[in-house]
PDB file of C-alpha atoms in Angstrom:
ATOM      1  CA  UNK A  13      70.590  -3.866 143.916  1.00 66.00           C
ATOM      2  CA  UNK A  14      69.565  -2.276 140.962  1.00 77.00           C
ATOM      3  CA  UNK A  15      67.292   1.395 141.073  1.00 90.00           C
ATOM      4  CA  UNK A  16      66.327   3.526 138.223  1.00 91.00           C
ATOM      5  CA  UNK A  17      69.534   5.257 136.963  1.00 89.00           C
ATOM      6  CA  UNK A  18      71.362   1.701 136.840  1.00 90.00           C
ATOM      7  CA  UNK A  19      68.325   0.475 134.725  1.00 92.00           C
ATOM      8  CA  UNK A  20      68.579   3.328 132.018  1.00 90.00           C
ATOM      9  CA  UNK A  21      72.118   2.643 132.190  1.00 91.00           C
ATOM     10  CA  UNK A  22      71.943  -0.753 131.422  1.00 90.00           C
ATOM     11  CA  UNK A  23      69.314  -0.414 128.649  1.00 91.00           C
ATOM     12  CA  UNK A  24      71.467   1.783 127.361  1.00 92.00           C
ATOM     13  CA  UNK A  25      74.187  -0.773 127.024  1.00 91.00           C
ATOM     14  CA  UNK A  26      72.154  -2.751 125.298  1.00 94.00           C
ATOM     15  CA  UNK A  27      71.937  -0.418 121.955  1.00 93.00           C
ATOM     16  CA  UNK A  28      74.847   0.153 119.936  1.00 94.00           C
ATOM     17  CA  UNK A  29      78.339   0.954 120.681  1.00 92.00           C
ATOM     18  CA  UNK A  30      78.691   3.915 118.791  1.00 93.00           C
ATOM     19  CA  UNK A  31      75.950   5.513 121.129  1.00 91.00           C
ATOM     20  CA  UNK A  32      76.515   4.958 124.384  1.00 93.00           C
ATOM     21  CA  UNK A  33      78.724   7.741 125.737  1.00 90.00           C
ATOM     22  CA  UNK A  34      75.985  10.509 123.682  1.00 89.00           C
ATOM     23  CA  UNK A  35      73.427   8.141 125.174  1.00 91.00           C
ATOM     24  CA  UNK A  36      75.079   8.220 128.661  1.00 89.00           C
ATOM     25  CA  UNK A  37      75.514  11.997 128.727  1.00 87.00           C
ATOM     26  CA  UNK A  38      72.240  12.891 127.659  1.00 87.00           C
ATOM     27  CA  UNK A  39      70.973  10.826 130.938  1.00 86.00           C
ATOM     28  CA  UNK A  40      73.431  12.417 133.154  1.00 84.00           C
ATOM     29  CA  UNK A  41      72.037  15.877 132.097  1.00 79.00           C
ATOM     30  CA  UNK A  42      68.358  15.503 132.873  1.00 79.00           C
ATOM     31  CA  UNK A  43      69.487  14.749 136.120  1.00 78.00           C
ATOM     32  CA  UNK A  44      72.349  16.923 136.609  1.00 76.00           C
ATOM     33  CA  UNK A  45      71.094  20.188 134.532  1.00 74.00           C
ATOM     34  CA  UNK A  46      74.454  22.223 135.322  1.00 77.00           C
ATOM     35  CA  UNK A  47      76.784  19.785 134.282  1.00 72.00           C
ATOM     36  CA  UNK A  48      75.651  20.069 130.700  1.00 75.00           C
ATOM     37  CA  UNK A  49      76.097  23.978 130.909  1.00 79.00           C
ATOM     38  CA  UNK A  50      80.615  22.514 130.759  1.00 85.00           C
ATOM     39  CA  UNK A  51      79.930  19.423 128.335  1.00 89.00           C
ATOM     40  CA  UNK A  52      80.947  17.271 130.364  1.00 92.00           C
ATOM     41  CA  UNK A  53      80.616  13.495 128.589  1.00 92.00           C
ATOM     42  CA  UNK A  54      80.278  10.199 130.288  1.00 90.00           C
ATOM     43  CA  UNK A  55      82.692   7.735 128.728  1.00 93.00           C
ATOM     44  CA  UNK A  56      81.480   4.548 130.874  1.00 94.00           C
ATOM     45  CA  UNK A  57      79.521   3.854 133.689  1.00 93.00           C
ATOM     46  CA  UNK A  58      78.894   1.009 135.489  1.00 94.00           C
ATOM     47  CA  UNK A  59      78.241   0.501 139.802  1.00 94.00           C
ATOM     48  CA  UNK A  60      81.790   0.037 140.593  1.00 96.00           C
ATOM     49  CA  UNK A  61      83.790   2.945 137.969  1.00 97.00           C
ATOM     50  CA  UNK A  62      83.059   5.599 136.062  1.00 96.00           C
ATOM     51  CA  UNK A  63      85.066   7.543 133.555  1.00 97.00           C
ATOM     52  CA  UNK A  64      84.526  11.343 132.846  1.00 96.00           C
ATOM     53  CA  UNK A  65      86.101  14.119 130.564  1.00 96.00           C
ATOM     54  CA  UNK A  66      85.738  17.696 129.964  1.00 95.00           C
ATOM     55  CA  UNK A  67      87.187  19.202 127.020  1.00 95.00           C
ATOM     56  CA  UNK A  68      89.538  22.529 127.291  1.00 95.00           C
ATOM     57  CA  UNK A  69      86.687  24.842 125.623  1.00 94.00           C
ATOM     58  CA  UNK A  70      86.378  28.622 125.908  1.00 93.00           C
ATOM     59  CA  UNK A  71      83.312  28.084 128.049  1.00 91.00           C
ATOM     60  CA  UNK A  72      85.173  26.577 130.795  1.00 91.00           C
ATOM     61  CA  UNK A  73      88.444  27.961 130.778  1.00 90.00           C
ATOM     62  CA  UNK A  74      90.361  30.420 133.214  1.00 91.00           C
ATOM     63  CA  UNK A  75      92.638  33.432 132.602  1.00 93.00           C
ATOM     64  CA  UNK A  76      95.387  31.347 131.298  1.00 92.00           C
ATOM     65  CA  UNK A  77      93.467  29.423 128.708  1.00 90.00           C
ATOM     66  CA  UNK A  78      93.481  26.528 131.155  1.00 91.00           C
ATOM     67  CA  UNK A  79      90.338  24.385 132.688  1.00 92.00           C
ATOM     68  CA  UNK A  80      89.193  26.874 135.219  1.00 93.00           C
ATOM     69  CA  UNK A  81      89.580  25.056 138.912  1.00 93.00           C
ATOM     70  CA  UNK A  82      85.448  24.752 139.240  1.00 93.00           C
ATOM     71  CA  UNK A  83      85.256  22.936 136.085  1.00 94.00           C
ATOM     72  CA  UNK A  84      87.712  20.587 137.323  1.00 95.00           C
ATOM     73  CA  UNK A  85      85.726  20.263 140.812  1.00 94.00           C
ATOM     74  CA  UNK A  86      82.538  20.076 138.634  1.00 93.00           C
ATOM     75  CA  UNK A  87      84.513  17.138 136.814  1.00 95.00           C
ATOM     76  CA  UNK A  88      85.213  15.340 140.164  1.00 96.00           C
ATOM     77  CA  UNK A  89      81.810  16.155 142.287  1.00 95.00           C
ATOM     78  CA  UNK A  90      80.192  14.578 138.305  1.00 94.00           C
ATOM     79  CA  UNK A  91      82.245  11.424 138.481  1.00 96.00           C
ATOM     80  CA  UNK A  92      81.638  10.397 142.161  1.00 97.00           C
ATOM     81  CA  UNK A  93      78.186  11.388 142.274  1.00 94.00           C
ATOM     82  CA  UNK A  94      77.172   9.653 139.296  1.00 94.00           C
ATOM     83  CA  UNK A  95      78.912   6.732 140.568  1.00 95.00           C
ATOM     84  CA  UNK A  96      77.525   7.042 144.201  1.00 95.00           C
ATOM     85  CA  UNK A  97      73.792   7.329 142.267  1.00 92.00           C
ATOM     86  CA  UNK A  98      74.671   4.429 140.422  1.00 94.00           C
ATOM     87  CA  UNK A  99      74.425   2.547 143.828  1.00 95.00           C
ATOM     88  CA  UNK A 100      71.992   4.509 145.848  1.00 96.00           C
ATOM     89  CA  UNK A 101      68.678   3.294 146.531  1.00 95.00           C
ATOM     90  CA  UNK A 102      65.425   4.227 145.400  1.00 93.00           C
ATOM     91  CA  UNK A 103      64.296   4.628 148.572  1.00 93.00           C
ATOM     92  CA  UNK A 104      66.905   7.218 149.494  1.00 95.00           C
ATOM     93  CA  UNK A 105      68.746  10.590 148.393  1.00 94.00           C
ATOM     94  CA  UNK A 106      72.599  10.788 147.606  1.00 94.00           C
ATOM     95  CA  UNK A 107      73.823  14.315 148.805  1.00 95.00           C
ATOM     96  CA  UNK A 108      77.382  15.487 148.777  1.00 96.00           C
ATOM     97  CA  UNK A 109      78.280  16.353 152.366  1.00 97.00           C
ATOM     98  CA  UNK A 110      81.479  17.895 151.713  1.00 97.00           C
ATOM     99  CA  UNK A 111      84.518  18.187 149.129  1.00 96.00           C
ATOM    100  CA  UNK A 112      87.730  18.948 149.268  1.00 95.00           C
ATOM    101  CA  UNK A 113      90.120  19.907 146.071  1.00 95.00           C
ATOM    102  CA  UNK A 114      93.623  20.649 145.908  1.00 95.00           C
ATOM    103  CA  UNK A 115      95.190  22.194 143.436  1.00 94.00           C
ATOM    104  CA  UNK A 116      99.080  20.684 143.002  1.00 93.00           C
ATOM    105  CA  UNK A 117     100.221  22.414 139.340  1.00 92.00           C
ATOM    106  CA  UNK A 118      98.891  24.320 136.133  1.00 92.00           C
ATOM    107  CA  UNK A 119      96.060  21.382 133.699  1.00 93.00           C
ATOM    108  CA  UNK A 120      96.704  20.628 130.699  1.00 94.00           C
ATOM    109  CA  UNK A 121      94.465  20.061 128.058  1.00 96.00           C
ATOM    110  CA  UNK A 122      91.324  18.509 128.762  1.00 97.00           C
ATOM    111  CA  UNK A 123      90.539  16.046 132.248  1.00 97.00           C
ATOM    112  CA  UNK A 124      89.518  12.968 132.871  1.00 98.00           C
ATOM    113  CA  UNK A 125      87.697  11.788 135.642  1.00 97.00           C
ATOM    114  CA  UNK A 126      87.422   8.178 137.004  1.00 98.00           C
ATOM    115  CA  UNK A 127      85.635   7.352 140.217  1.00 97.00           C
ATOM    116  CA  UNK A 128      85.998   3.812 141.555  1.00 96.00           C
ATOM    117  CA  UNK A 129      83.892   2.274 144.351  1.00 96.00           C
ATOM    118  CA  UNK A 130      84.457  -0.964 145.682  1.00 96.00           C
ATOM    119  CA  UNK A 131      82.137  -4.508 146.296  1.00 96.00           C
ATOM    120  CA  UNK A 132      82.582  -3.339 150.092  1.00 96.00           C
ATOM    121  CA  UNK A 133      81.965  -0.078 149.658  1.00 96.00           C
ATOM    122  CA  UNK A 134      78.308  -0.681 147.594  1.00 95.00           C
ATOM    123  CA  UNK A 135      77.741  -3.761 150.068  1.00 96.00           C
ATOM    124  CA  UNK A 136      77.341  -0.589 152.785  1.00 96.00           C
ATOM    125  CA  UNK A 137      75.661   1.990 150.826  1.00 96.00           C
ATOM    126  CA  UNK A 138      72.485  -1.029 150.369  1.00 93.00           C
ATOM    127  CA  UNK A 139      72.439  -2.608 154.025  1.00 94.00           C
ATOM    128  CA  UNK A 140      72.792   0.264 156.074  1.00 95.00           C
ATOM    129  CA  UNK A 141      69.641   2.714 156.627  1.00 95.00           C
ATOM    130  CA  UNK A 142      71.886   5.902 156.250  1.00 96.00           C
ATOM    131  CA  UNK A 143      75.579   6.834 156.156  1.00 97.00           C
ATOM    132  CA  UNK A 144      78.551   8.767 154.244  1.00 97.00           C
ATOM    133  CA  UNK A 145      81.914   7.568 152.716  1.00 97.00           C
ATOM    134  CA  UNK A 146      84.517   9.167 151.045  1.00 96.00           C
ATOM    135  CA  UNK A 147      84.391   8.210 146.978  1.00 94.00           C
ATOM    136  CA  UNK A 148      87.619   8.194 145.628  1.00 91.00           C
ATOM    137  CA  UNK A 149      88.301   9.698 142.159  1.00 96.00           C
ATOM    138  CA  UNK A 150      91.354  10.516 140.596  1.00 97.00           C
ATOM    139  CA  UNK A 151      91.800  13.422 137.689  1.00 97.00           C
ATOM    140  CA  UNK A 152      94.446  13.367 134.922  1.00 97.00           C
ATOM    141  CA  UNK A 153      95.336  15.858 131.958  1.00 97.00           C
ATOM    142  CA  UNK A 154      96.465  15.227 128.446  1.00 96.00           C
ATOM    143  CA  UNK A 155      99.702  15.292 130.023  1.00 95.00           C
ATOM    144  CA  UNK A 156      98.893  12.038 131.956  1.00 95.00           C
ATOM    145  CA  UNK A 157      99.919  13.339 135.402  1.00 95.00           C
ATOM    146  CA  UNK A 158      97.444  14.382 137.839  1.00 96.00           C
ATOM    147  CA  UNK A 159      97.047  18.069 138.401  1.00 95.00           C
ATOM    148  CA  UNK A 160      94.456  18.271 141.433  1.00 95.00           C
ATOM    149  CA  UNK A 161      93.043  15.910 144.597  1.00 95.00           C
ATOM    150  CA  UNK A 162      89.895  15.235 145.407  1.00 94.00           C
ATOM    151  CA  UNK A 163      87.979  14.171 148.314  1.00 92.00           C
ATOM    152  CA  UNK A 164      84.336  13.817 148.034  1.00 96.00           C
ATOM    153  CA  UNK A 165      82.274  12.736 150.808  1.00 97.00           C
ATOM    154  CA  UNK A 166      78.950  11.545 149.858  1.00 97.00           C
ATOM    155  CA  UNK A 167      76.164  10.399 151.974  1.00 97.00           C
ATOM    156  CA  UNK A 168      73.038   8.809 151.724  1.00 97.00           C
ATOM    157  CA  UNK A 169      69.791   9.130 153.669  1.00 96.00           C
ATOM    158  CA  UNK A 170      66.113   8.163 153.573  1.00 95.00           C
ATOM    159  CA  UNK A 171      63.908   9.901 151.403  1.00 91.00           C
ATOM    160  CA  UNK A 172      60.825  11.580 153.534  1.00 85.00           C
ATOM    161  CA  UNK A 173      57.672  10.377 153.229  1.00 75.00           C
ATOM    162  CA  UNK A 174      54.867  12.429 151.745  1.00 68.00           C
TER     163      UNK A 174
END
């Protein structure tokens, strides 16, 4: 079932190559103002996977010249909720109900982001009225190893009525 954000998406598929991630990221950031504020840039989106990065910049760095752990969480809540949106209804809200992040070792470099859902998983989030799942995403460095894990729960719930 297609809603809004997948139909921008889509047209946006339909230009040229070369555009599409500036094209993608500039969509992302009307809806998601802070996310802009850390560049992050969409690199493909579709309803079951989407691929994020964020660059190791000054602006979100930590004491030790590293991606600062909220940038990476930003990274992580960015990939599964535009993912989970992706999916979600019209009709009803995505919210993030909860997250949890570990951090395992020291990032390297700048992160990638890719959150997959699967046929299931989007089969629920457009039968059922309301409901949460965990979105599973998984963030690498420019070492290729994965420095942190993350758990987002999203759910999704009717939109009131005015």
């Amino acid at each position: 079932m297609a809603n809004k954000f997948s139909k921008a998406v889509a047209a946006i598929y339909k230009l040229p190559e070369f555009c599409h991630g500036y094209l993608l990221t500039k969509l992302f950031c009307t809806q998601v103002k802070y996310a802009g504020t850390s560049r992050i840039k969409l690199q493909k989106v579709s309803n079951q996977e989407v691929v994020l990065t964020i660059a190791n910049i000054k602006r979100v760095q930590n004491h030790i010249g590293g991606v600062h752990a909220i940038a990476a969480s930003l990274l992580a809540e960015s990939a599964t909720g535009t993912l989970f949106g992706m999916n979600v209804p019209d009709s009803h809200l995505p919210l993030l109900k909860s997250m949890t992040v570990n951090y395992n070792r020291r990032m390297q470099g700048g992160l990638t982001a890719k959150a997959q859902l699967s046929e299931a998983q989007i089969a629920i989030i457009n039968s059922e009225e309301k409901g949460d799942m965990l979105v599973p995403v998984t963030i690498t460095d420019e070492s290729g190893q994965e420095p942190i894990e993350c758990l987002m729960n999203w759910a999704w719930v009717p939109k009131k009525r005015k």
